[in-house]
Amino acid sequence: MKNLEGIWGKRFQQYLKELFKYLRFVFATSYIALIIAGSFAVGYYMKWLQVVPYEFPSEWLVSTICGILLSFSSPTTLIREPDQVFFLQLESGMGSYFRKALIWTYWSQIFSVLVIYCAAIPLLLKVESPSLWKISMGLCAILILKYLNVQIEFSNHRKKQGKHHFIDRLLQLSLSIMVLKLAIEGEIILFSIIIVILLVYEKQYRKKAILEPIPYDYFSKIESARMARFYRFVSYFTDVPFLKENISRRVWLDFATKLIRYDQKNTSLYLIVRTFMRTDESIYLWLRLTIISAFIVAFVKVPFVVSMIVSALSFATIYQIKHMFISPMGVRMNAFYPIPVSNQQIAVNRLLRALMLLQGSIVLISSFVQSASFISFVLIIVIGEMTIRFTGTK
């Protein structure tokens, strides 16, 4: 129905607008780090190709990585919660709506698989020396398997509504790896037989799924969860005002609050430290950036690159955690205590300096993998202190 196609078109435009609205902040704040990391990865990969042993299981590696990506084919339907009421009378014509949704799902998800496969072609040529038609068969297998996985995943959602989802995903993963391995090896007969069986199965399974009523509430929950994951990712780079924070009780971190001396002037410090420990966004942000810094210092052998990345991550760590606590959406419990408002800023700075020192210590210990170096430790302390002192408080 043209009306439903028009609804999809409008929602799709709104969806893309929302994506680009936040993704531009992601690339604007981290494009330098992406360029450096990408250049390093490409250089390391090219050097590794020169020394890779001929017995290296390249076909299994490529098939496994691409198979994992192929098996994750959750459909992007853009269904909303009110649709279970407004679309109820249009259910017989929803085929055109879902057809466009699955087309977008297919092309938006297959790009990453094609990039990985194309990047792995030099590895396959180096180790296995496959002919051009074997590489082409692998490419065709990726295109066909993605179509099958998208269609079967959608039928699973419609028919089972999440029941036995893990088993279905495991089967898709195993079949994707096995079929792609056969394609790269050039086993065209066995490959063709399995593909035909899967196509017939998909067609029959789709016919059975169409007989089931459309679970609008289930599709709307999937969409809400998918967009929540996107907003959670974007929140690491910019502020998402409507995003709710996840709170987790971490008993094993209670020792940190016990180190704070019981005193009225330490009230803000106690509340802020406890908030940091129990808020998933803040503690995972610090942990993730610290692990990346430690990994870079431990395994990258180019001092300039190490210094640049460690400095950038030190700034990002302190700036974003500081912003979490001084923004209007930050800690509000201080309003219930008879303490000066200025104590909050002092407490935030004390927390930031403790986190900065702990991050620097972890990076210093990781530097022993190559050779002990205090340069990264000093950079973290200096950049962190400058960020605390010279970045705005509003």
mmCIF file of C-alpha atoms in Angstrom:
data_model
loop_
_atom_site.group_PDB
_atom_site.id
_atom_site.type_symbol
_atom_site.label_atom_id
_atom_site.label_comp_id
_atom_site.label_asym_id
_atom_site.label_seq_id
_atom_site.Cartn_x
_atom_site.Cartn_y
_atom_site.Cartn_z
ATOM 1 C CA MET A 1 0.000 0.000 0.000
ATOM 2 C CA LYS A 2 1.279 3.424 -0.952
ATOM 3 C CA ASN A 3 0.171 4.883 2.386
ATOM 4 C CA LEU A 4 2.343 2.430 4.328
ATOM 5 C CA GLU A 5 5.267 3.013 1.975
ATOM 6 C CA GLY A 6 4.887 6.720 2.634
ATOM 7 C CA ILE A 7 4.903 6.114 6.383
ATOM 8 C CA TRP A 8 8.107 4.083 6.039
ATOM 9 C CA GLY A 9 9.672 6.844 3.919
ATOM 10 C CA LYS A 10 8.901 9.531 6.514
ATOM 11 C CA ARG A 11 10.125 7.417 9.392
ATOM 12 C CA PHE A 12 13.240 6.472 7.490
ATOM 13 C CA GLN A 13 14.052 10.145 6.846
ATOM 14 C CA GLN A 14 13.541 10.943 10.543
ATOM 15 C CA TYR A 15 15.700 7.954 11.470
ATOM 16 C CA LEU A 16 18.577 9.034 9.215
ATOM 17 C CA LYS A 17 18.297 12.605 10.474
ATOM 18 C CA GLU A 18 18.583 11.354 14.056
ATOM 19 C CA LEU A 19 21.576 9.163 13.194
ATOM 20 C CA PHE A 20 23.511 11.922 11.410
ATOM 21 C CA LYS A 21 22.584 14.428 14.112
ATOM 22 C CA TYR A 22 24.561 12.485 16.713
ATOM 23 C CA LEU A 23 27.153 10.731 14.550
ATOM 24 C CA ARG A 24 28.604 14.056 13.457
ATOM 25 C CA PHE A 25 29.524 14.716 17.094
ATOM 26 C CA VAL A 26 31.196 11.300 17.299
ATOM 27 C CA PHE A 27 33.386 11.915 14.244
ATOM 28 C CA ALA A 28 33.992 15.581 15.105
ATOM 29 C CA THR A 29 35.434 14.671 18.507
ATOM 30 C CA SER A 30 37.398 11.542 17.582
ATOM 31 C CA TYR A 31 38.342 11.717 13.904
ATOM 32 C CA ILE A 32 42.009 12.358 14.720
ATOM 33 C CA ALA A 33 42.163 9.302 16.978
ATOM 34 C CA LEU A 34 40.371 7.243 14.303
ATOM 35 C CA ILE A 35 42.864 8.319 11.641
ATOM 36 C CA ILE A 36 45.844 7.513 13.875
ATOM 37 C CA ALA A 37 44.394 4.169 14.976
ATOM 38 C CA GLY A 38 43.431 3.265 11.400
ATOM 39 C CA SER A 39 46.862 4.155 10.038
ATOM 40 C CA PHE A 40 48.556 2.130 12.751
ATOM 41 C CA ALA A 41 46.270 -0.872 12.143
ATOM 42 C CA VAL A 42 46.899 -0.825 8.393
ATOM 43 C CA GLY A 43 50.662 -0.510 8.862
ATOM 44 C CA TYR A 44 50.773 -3.312 11.415
ATOM 45 C CA TYR A 45 48.607 -5.537 9.198
ATOM 46 C CA MET A 46 50.852 -5.025 6.166
ATOM 47 C CA LYS A 47 53.970 -5.839 8.204
ATOM 48 C CA TRP A 48 52.325 -8.922 9.669
ATOM 49 C CA LEU A 49 51.426 -10.194 6.191
ATOM 50 C CA GLN A 50 55.136 -10.317 5.355
ATOM 51 C CA VAL A 51 55.882 -12.746 8.179
ATOM 52 C CA VAL A 52 52.632 -14.711 8.496
ATOM 53 C CA PRO A 53 53.335 -18.482 8.392
ATOM 54 C CA TYR A 54 51.876 -20.523 5.553
ATOM 55 C CA GLU A 55 50.192 -22.925 7.986
ATOM 56 C CA PHE A 56 48.167 -20.057 9.471
ATOM 57 C CA PRO A 57 44.404 -20.965 9.419
ATOM 58 C CA SER A 58 43.407 -17.944 7.355
ATOM 59 C CA GLU A 59 40.285 -19.540 5.841
ATOM 60 C CA TRP A 60 38.920 -20.451 9.269
ATOM 61 C CA LEU A 61 39.720 -16.996 10.631
ATOM 62 C CA VAL A 62 38.020 -15.145 7.764
ATOM 63 C CA SER A 63 35.025 -17.498 7.793
ATOM 64 C CA THR A 64 34.598 -17.159 11.562
ATOM 65 C CA ILE A 65 34.803 -13.359 11.680
ATOM 66 C CA CYS A 66 32.524 -12.866 8.662
ATOM 67 C CA GLY A 67 30.184 -15.603 9.905
ATOM 68 C CA ILE A 68 29.760 -13.859 13.249
ATOM 69 C CA LEU A 69 28.910 -10.588 11.531
ATOM 70 C CA LEU A 70 26.536 -12.338 9.133
ATOM 71 C CA SER A 71 24.658 -14.071 11.948
ATOM 72 C CA PHE A 72 23.752 -10.760 13.626
ATOM 73 C CA SER A 73 20.878 -9.738 11.338
ATOM 74 C CA SER A 74 18.262 -8.197 13.593
ATOM 75 C CA PRO A 75 15.771 -6.281 11.386
ATOM 76 C CA THR A 76 15.389 -2.516 11.531
ATOM 77 C CA THR A 77 11.610 -2.110 11.342
ATOM 78 C CA LEU A 78 11.187 1.387 12.888
ATOM 79 C CA ILE A 79 7.995 0.091 14.538
ATOM 80 C CA ARG A 80 6.783 2.250 17.424
ATOM 81 C CA GLU A 81 4.646 1.418 20.437
ATOM 82 C CA PRO A 82 1.435 3.169 19.198
ATOM 83 C CA ASP A 83 1.568 1.076 15.997
ATOM 84 C CA GLN A 84 -0.047 -1.882 17.773
ATOM 85 C CA VAL A 85 -3.214 0.227 17.723
ATOM 86 C CA PHE A 86 -2.945 2.346 14.572
ATOM 87 C CA PHE A 87 -1.542 -0.393 12.303
ATOM 88 C CA LEU A 88 -3.951 -3.082 13.461
ATOM 89 C CA GLN A 89 -6.398 -2.481 10.607
ATOM 90 C CA LEU A 90 -3.558 -2.268 8.062
ATOM 91 C CA GLU A 91 -1.957 -5.572 8.987
ATOM 92 C CA SER A 92 -2.876 -7.238 5.683
ATOM 93 C CA GLY A 93 -0.893 -4.609 3.761
ATOM 94 C CA MET A 94 2.189 -4.482 6.018
ATOM 95 C CA GLY A 95 4.166 -6.595 3.553
ATOM 96 C CA SER A 96 5.265 -3.532 1.558
ATOM 97 C CA TYR A 97 6.347 -1.783 4.778
ATOM 98 C CA PHE A 98 8.427 -4.707 6.015
ATOM 99 C CA ARG A 99 9.874 -5.275 2.535
ATOM 100 C CA LYS A 100 11.448 -1.818 2.603
ATOM 101 C CA ALA A 101 12.581 -2.356 6.192
ATOM 102 C CA LEU A 102 14.364 -5.593 5.289
ATOM 103 C CA ILE A 103 16.008 -3.998 2.239
ATOM 104 C CA TRP A 104 17.486 -1.299 4.476
ATOM 105 C CA THR A 105 18.506 -3.907 7.061
ATOM 106 C CA TYR A 106 20.322 -5.917 4.397
ATOM 107 C CA TRP A 107 22.348 -3.090 2.872
ATOM 108 C CA SER A 108 23.118 -1.335 6.158
ATOM 109 C CA GLN A 109 24.511 -4.497 7.763
ATOM 110 C CA ILE A 110 26.342 -6.104 4.851
ATOM 111 C CA PHE A 111 28.763 -3.208 4.388
ATOM 112 C CA SER A 112 30.881 -4.103 7.437
ATOM 113 C CA VAL A 113 31.111 -7.753 6.329
ATOM 114 C CA LEU A 114 32.269 -6.749 2.836
ATOM 115 C CA VAL A 115 34.915 -4.434 4.300
ATOM 116 C CA ILE A 116 36.286 -7.221 6.521
ATOM 117 C CA TYR A 117 36.279 -9.734 3.669
ATOM 118 C CA CYS A 118 38.016 -7.366 1.236
ATOM 119 C CA ALA A 119 40.613 -6.529 3.887
ATOM 120 C CA ALA A 120 41.225 -10.266 4.378
ATOM 121 C CA ILE A 121 41.822 -10.991 0.683
ATOM 122 C CA PRO A 122 45.590 -10.174 0.922
ATOM 123 C CA LEU A 123 45.826 -12.645 3.836
ATOM 124 C CA LEU A 124 44.088 -15.364 1.803
ATOM 125 C CA LEU A 125 46.321 -14.707 -1.207
ATOM 126 C CA LYS A 126 49.435 -14.825 0.975
ATOM 127 C CA VAL A 127 48.610 -18.086 2.792
ATOM 128 C CA GLU A 128 46.240 -20.071 0.569
ATOM 129 C CA SER A 129 46.825 -18.519 -2.891
ATOM 130 C CA PRO A 130 43.193 -19.072 -3.964
ATOM 131 C CA SER A 131 42.086 -18.421 -7.529
ATOM 132 C CA LEU A 132 39.936 -15.443 -8.455
ATOM 133 C CA TRP A 133 36.782 -17.543 -8.768
ATOM 134 C CA LYS A 134 37.200 -18.901 -5.209
ATOM 135 C CA ILE A 135 37.427 -15.355 -3.869
ATOM 136 C CA SER A 136 34.382 -14.469 -5.980
ATOM 137 C CA MET A 137 32.540 -17.468 -4.540
ATOM 138 C CA GLY A 138 33.266 -16.194 -1.042
ATOM 139 C CA LEU A 139 31.848 -12.806 -2.007
ATOM 140 C CA CYS A 140 28.708 -14.410 -3.470
ATOM 141 C CA ALA A 141 28.337 -16.531 -0.331
ATOM 142 C CA ILE A 142 28.399 -13.403 1.839
ATOM 143 C CA LEU A 143 25.698 -11.721 -0.277
ATOM 144 C CA ILE A 144 23.443 -14.791 -0.236
ATOM 145 C CA LEU A 145 23.988 -15.673 3.431
ATOM 146 C CA LYS A 146 23.196 -12.144 4.538
ATOM 147 C CA TYR A 147 19.913 -12.247 2.632
ATOM 148 C CA LEU A 148 19.005 -15.595 4.189
ATOM 149 C CA ASN A 149 19.955 -14.513 7.705
ATOM 150 C CA VAL A 150 17.965 -11.276 7.473
ATOM 151 C CA GLN A 151 14.855 -13.057 6.192
ATOM 152 C CA ILE A 152 15.084 -15.934 8.684
ATOM 153 C CA GLU A 153 15.788 -13.571 11.582
ATOM 154 C CA PHE A 154 12.710 -11.504 10.721
ATOM 155 C CA SER A 155 10.562 -14.643 10.454
ATOM 156 C CA ASN A 156 11.906 -15.817 13.825
ATOM 157 C CA HIS A 157 10.955 -12.517 15.445
ATOM 158 C CA ARG A 158 7.484 -12.619 13.945
ATOM 159 C CA LYS A 159 6.773 -16.285 14.726
ATOM 160 C CA LYS A 160 8.632 -16.931 17.989
ATOM 161 C CA GLN A 161 8.952 -13.394 19.453
ATOM 162 C CA GLY A 162 12.350 -14.076 21.000
ATOM 163 C CA LYS A 163 11.770 -17.648 22.155
ATOM 164 C CA HIS A 164 14.800 -19.919 21.642
ATOM 165 C CA HIS A 165 16.625 -16.905 20.221
ATOM 166 C CA PHE A 166 20.029 -18.088 21.432
ATOM 167 C CA ILE A 167 19.665 -21.487 19.754
ATOM 168 C CA ASP A 168 18.519 -19.907 16.487
ATOM 169 C CA ARG A 169 21.437 -17.467 16.554
ATOM 170 C CA LEU A 170 23.888 -20.298 17.241
ATOM 171 C CA LEU A 171 22.542 -22.287 14.282
ATOM 172 C CA GLN A 172 22.800 -19.265 11.981
ATOM 173 C CA LEU A 173 26.340 -18.650 13.174
ATOM 174 C CA SER A 174 27.424 -22.264 12.581
ATOM 175 C CA LEU A 175 25.834 -22.466 9.125
ATOM 176 C CA SER A 176 27.286 -19.100 8.071
ATOM 177 C CA ILE A 177 30.816 -20.131 9.059
ATOM 178 C CA MET A 178 30.530 -23.562 7.429
ATOM 179 C CA VAL A 179 29.010 -22.332 4.135
ATOM 180 C CA LEU A 180 31.473 -19.467 3.812
ATOM 181 C CA LYS A 181 34.369 -21.864 4.480
ATOM 182 C CA LEU A 182 33.117 -24.155 1.681
ATOM 183 C CA ALA A 183 32.852 -21.195 -0.693
ATOM 184 C CA ILE A 184 36.403 -19.985 -0.014
ATOM 185 C CA GLU A 185 37.720 -23.530 -0.471
ATOM 186 C CA GLY A 186 35.936 -23.778 -3.831
ATOM 187 C CA GLU A 187 33.643 -26.683 -2.894
ATOM 188 C CA ILE A 188 31.029 -25.491 -5.370
ATOM 189 C CA ILE A 189 28.858 -28.630 -5.436
ATOM 190 C CA LEU A 190 28.404 -28.960 -1.668
ATOM 191 C CA PHE A 191 28.114 -25.183 -1.367
ATOM 192 C CA SER A 192 25.347 -25.075 -3.987
ATOM 193 C CA ILE A 193 23.415 -27.930 -2.374
ATOM 194 C CA ILE A 194 23.425 -26.271 1.073
ATOM 195 C CA ILE A 195 22.435 -22.882 -0.385
ATOM 196 C CA VAL A 196 19.480 -24.426 -2.265
ATOM 197 C CA ILE A 197 18.333 -26.216 0.909
ATOM 198 C CA LEU A 198 18.569 -22.972 2.889
ATOM 199 C CA LEU A 199 16.643 -21.012 0.244
ATOM 200 C CA VAL A 200 13.842 -23.581 0.230
ATOM 201 C CA TYR A 201 13.768 -23.617 4.044
ATOM 202 C CA GLU A 202 13.642 -19.817 4.201
ATOM 203 C CA LYS A 203 10.756 -19.652 1.745
ATOM 204 C CA GLN A 204 8.702 -22.264 3.615
ATOM 205 C CA TYR A 205 9.475 -20.733 7.001
ATOM 206 C CA ARG A 206 8.455 -17.290 5.741
ATOM 207 C CA LYS A 207 5.076 -18.672 4.598
ATOM 208 C CA LYS A 208 4.454 -20.067 8.075
ATOM 209 C CA ALA A 209 5.529 -16.826 9.755
ATOM 210 C CA ILE A 210 3.145 -14.743 7.614
ATOM 211 C CA LEU A 211 0.207 -16.669 9.077
ATOM 212 C CA GLU A 212 1.074 -15.350 12.547
ATOM 213 C CA PRO A 213 -0.242 -11.929 13.688
ATOM 214 C CA ILE A 214 2.335 -9.165 13.650
ATOM 215 C CA PRO A 215 3.750 -8.691 17.205
ATOM 216 C CA TYR A 216 3.904 -4.888 17.124
ATOM 217 C CA ASP A 217 4.716 -4.652 20.823
ATOM 218 C CA TYR A 218 7.667 -7.028 20.434
ATOM 219 C CA PHE A 219 9.034 -5.178 17.379
ATOM 220 C CA SER A 220 8.679 -1.844 19.192
ATOM 221 C CA LYS A 221 10.683 -3.201 22.154
ATOM 222 C CA ILE A 222 13.444 -4.359 19.782
ATOM 223 C CA GLU A 223 13.559 -0.914 18.172
ATOM 224 C CA SER A 224 13.628 0.846 21.552
ATOM 225 C CA ALA A 225 16.482 -1.389 22.730
ATOM 226 C CA ARG A 226 18.429 -0.839 19.495
ATOM 227 C CA MET A 227 18.112 2.950 19.663
ATOM 228 C CA ALA A 228 18.979 2.887 23.379
ATOM 229 C CA ARG A 229 22.242 1.101 22.517
ATOM 230 C CA PHE A 230 22.961 3.745 19.884
ATOM 231 C CA TYR A 231 22.283 6.632 22.277
ATOM 232 C CA ARG A 232 24.393 4.916 24.924
ATOM 233 C CA PHE A 233 27.300 4.754 22.477
ATOM 234 C CA VAL A 234 26.858 8.382 21.420
ATOM 235 C CA SER A 235 26.716 9.514 25.056
ATOM 236 C CA TYR A 236 30.432 8.682 25.337
ATOM 237 C CA PHE A 237 31.119 11.549 22.909
ATOM 238 C CA THR A 238 28.349 14.094 23.496
ATOM 239 C CA ASP A 239 25.445 14.836 25.802
ATOM 240 C CA VAL A 240 22.166 12.986 25.169
ATOM 241 C CA PRO A 241 19.661 14.828 27.405
ATOM 242 C CA PHE A 242 16.860 12.240 27.413
ATOM 243 C CA LEU A 243 19.130 9.242 28.050
ATOM 244 C CA LYS A 244 18.493 7.577 31.394
ATOM 245 C CA GLU A 245 21.479 6.485 33.437
ATOM 246 C CA ASN A 246 21.880 2.838 34.418
ATOM 247 C CA ILE A 247 22.590 2.325 38.102
ATOM 248 C CA SER A 248 24.295 -0.794 39.474
ATOM 249 C CA ARG A 249 25.071 -1.635 43.085
ATOM 250 C CA ARG A 250 28.757 -2.582 43.281
ATOM 251 C CA VAL A 251 29.380 -3.933 46.766
ATOM 252 C CA TRP A 252 32.997 -4.760 45.992
ATOM 253 C CA LEU A 253 33.727 -1.026 45.571
ATOM 254 C CA ASP A 254 32.368 0.002 48.971
ATOM 255 C CA PHE A 255 35.911 0.163 50.337
ATOM 256 C CA ALA A 256 36.433 3.386 48.335
ATOM 257 C CA THR A 257 33.722 5.274 50.243
ATOM 258 C CA LYS A 258 35.035 3.892 53.542
ATOM 259 C CA LEU A 259 38.361 5.606 52.828
ATOM 260 C CA ILE A 260 36.606 8.998 53.003
ATOM 261 C CA ARG A 261 36.852 10.435 56.503
ATOM 262 C CA TYR A 262 33.513 10.944 58.243
ATOM 263 C CA ASP A 263 33.140 14.734 58.290
ATOM 264 C CA GLN A 264 30.503 17.251 57.211
ATOM 265 C CA LYS A 265 32.866 18.908 54.747
ATOM 266 C CA ASN A 266 33.332 15.537 53.001
ATOM 267 C CA THR A 267 29.601 15.088 52.339
ATOM 268 C CA SER A 268 29.852 16.159 48.674
ATOM 269 C CA LEU A 269 32.904 13.972 48.117
ATOM 270 C CA TYR A 270 31.125 10.944 49.570
ATOM 271 C CA LEU A 271 28.024 11.460 47.402
ATOM 272 C CA ILE A 272 30.028 12.065 44.240
ATOM 273 C CA VAL A 273 32.312 9.063 44.743
ATOM 274 C CA ARG A 274 29.329 6.816 45.422
ATOM 275 C CA THR A 275 27.523 8.171 42.353
ATOM 276 C CA PHE A 276 30.570 7.544 40.193
ATOM 277 C CA MET A 277 30.900 3.955 41.426
ATOM 278 C CA ARG A 278 27.218 3.133 40.897
ATOM 279 C CA THR A 279 26.657 4.865 37.543
ATOM 280 C CA ASP A 280 27.428 2.526 34.645
ATOM 281 C CA GLU A 281 28.205 5.317 32.159
ATOM 282 C CA SER A 282 30.858 7.014 34.279
ATOM 283 C CA ILE A 283 32.706 3.960 35.584
ATOM 284 C CA TYR A 284 32.641 2.124 32.229
ATOM 285 C CA LEU A 285 33.877 5.260 30.453
ATOM 286 C CA TRP A 286 36.880 5.509 32.773
ATOM 287 C CA LEU A 287 37.552 1.772 32.621
ATOM 288 C CA ARG A 288 37.329 1.588 28.838
ATOM 289 C CA LEU A 289 39.628 4.549 28.156
ATOM 290 C CA THR A 290 42.104 3.329 30.784
ATOM 291 C CA ILE A 291 42.261 -0.144 29.210
ATOM 292 C CA ILE A 292 42.801 1.364 25.753
ATOM 293 C CA SER A 293 45.625 3.567 27.060
ATOM 294 C CA ALA A 294 47.257 0.625 28.817
ATOM 295 C CA PHE A 295 46.981 -1.533 25.674
ATOM 296 C CA ILE A 296 48.513 1.201 23.489
ATOM 297 C CA VAL A 297 51.431 1.718 25.870
ATOM 298 C CA ALA A 298 52.024 -2.024 26.189
ATOM 299 C CA PHE A 299 52.006 -3.009 22.508
ATOM 300 C CA VAL A 300 52.584 0.050 20.288
ATOM 301 C CA LYS A 301 56.254 0.668 19.623
ATOM 302 C CA VAL A 302 56.033 4.166 18.078
ATOM 303 C CA PRO A 303 56.659 6.705 20.899
ATOM 304 C CA PHE A 304 55.043 9.656 19.099
ATOM 305 C CA VAL A 305 51.851 7.716 18.406
ATOM 306 C CA VAL A 306 51.747 6.453 22.007
ATOM 307 C CA SER A 307 52.141 9.977 23.390
ATOM 308 C CA MET A 308 49.450 11.402 21.103
ATOM 309 C CA ILE A 309 46.870 8.719 21.884
ATOM 310 C CA VAL A 310 47.558 8.636 25.634
ATOM 311 C CA SER A 311 47.289 12.446 25.827
ATOM 312 C CA ALA A 312 44.022 12.458 23.872
ATOM 313 C CA LEU A 313 42.518 9.711 26.021
ATOM 314 C CA SER A 314 43.625 11.424 29.231
ATOM 315 C CA PHE A 315 41.866 14.619 28.127
ATOM 316 C CA ALA A 316 38.753 12.694 27.060
ATOM 317 C CA THR A 317 38.592 10.824 30.368
ATOM 318 C CA ILE A 318 38.821 13.852 32.642
ATOM 319 C CA TYR A 319 36.718 16.152 30.462
ATOM 320 C CA GLN A 320 33.788 13.748 30.061
ATOM 321 C CA ILE A 321 33.668 12.641 33.696
ATOM 322 C CA LYS A 322 33.911 16.270 34.798
ATOM 323 C CA HIS A 323 31.068 17.167 32.452
ATOM 324 C CA MET A 324 28.903 14.382 33.942
ATOM 325 C CA PHE A 325 29.076 15.926 37.400
ATOM 326 C CA ILE A 326 28.981 19.663 36.682
ATOM 327 C CA SER A 327 26.223 19.571 34.058
ATOM 328 C CA PRO A 328 22.630 20.310 35.091
ATOM 329 C CA MET A 329 21.882 16.559 34.885
ATOM 330 C CA GLY A 330 24.627 15.807 37.401
ATOM 331 C CA VAL A 331 24.470 15.101 41.132
ATOM 332 C CA ARG A 332 21.433 16.710 42.838
ATOM 333 C CA MET A 333 21.550 15.079 46.293
ATOM 334 C CA ASN A 334 23.739 17.887 47.646
ATOM 335 C CA ALA A 335 20.661 20.110 47.694
ATOM 336 C CA PHE A 336 19.334 18.087 50.615
ATOM 337 C CA TYR A 337 22.403 18.769 52.795
ATOM 338 C CA PRO A 338 23.359 22.042 54.573
ATOM 339 C CA ILE A 339 26.707 22.389 52.831
ATOM 340 C CA PRO A 340 28.083 25.126 50.524
ATOM 341 C CA VAL A 341 27.501 24.631 46.797
ATOM 342 C CA SER A 342 31.211 25.294 46.148
ATOM 343 C CA ASN A 343 32.023 22.030 47.941
ATOM 344 C CA GLN A 344 30.682 20.082 44.985
ATOM 345 C CA GLN A 345 33.272 21.505 42.562
ATOM 346 C CA ILE A 346 36.065 20.844 45.062
ATOM 347 C CA ALA A 347 34.831 17.265 45.532
ATOM 348 C CA VAL A 348 34.626 16.694 41.773
ATOM 349 C CA ASN A 349 38.208 17.889 41.354
ATOM 350 C CA ARG A 350 39.391 15.556 44.109
ATOM 351 C CA LEU A 351 37.660 12.622 42.428
ATOM 352 C CA LEU A 352 39.131 13.538 39.037
ATOM 353 C CA ARG A 353 42.664 13.755 40.436
ATOM 354 C CA ALA A 354 42.287 10.344 42.117
ATOM 355 C CA LEU A 355 41.038 8.803 38.861
ATOM 356 C CA MET A 356 43.827 10.509 36.943
ATOM 357 C CA LEU A 357 46.470 9.154 39.317
ATOM 358 C CA LEU A 358 45.000 5.639 39.193
ATOM 359 C CA GLN A 359 44.847 5.697 35.404
ATOM 360 C CA GLY A 360 48.451 6.874 35.198
ATOM 361 C CA SER A 361 49.581 4.114 37.564
ATOM 362 C CA ILE A 362 47.855 1.414 35.508
ATOM 363 C CA VAL A 363 49.401 2.765 32.291
ATOM 364 C CA LEU A 364 52.818 2.900 33.961
ATOM 365 C CA ILE A 365 52.555 -0.745 35.024
ATOM 366 C CA SER A 366 51.480 -1.773 31.506
ATOM 367 C CA SER A 367 54.553 -0.059 30.045
ATOM 368 C CA PHE A 368 56.712 -2.790 31.646
ATOM 369 C CA VAL A 369 55.575 -5.114 28.822
ATOM 370 C CA GLN A 370 58.077 -3.307 26.585
ATOM 371 C CA SER A 371 60.291 -1.149 28.790
ATOM 372 C CA ALA A 372 59.366 0.942 31.800
ATOM 373 C CA SER A 373 58.587 4.513 30.757
ATOM 374 C CA PHE A 374 57.376 7.405 32.906
ATOM 375 C CA ILE A 375 56.568 9.582 29.883
ATOM 376 C CA SER A 376 52.997 8.309 29.527
ATOM 377 C CA PHE A 377 52.446 8.623 33.286
ATOM 378 C CA VAL A 378 53.656 12.231 33.255
ATOM 379 C CA LEU A 379 51.523 13.046 30.198
ATOM 380 C CA ILE A 380 48.389 11.675 31.872
ATOM 381 C CA ILE A 381 49.026 13.724 35.013
ATOM 382 C CA VAL A 382 49.871 16.951 33.136
ATOM 383 C CA ILE A 383 47.050 16.731 30.574
ATOM 384 C CA GLY A 384 44.569 15.698 33.265
ATOM 385 C CA GLU A 385 45.522 18.560 35.574
ATOM 386 C CA MET A 386 45.311 21.080 32.717
ATOM 387 C CA THR A 387 41.877 19.736 31.810
ATOM 388 C CA ILE A 388 40.691 20.109 35.398
ATOM 389 C CA ARG A 389 41.992 23.646 35.715
ATOM 390 C CA PHE A 390 41.251 25.193 32.318
ATOM 391 C CA THR A 391 38.064 23.587 31.043
ATOM 392 C CA GLY A 392 34.815 25.379 31.753
ATOM 393 C CA THR A 393 32.588 24.659 34.717
ATOM 394 C CA LYS A 394 29.335 25.547 32.965
#
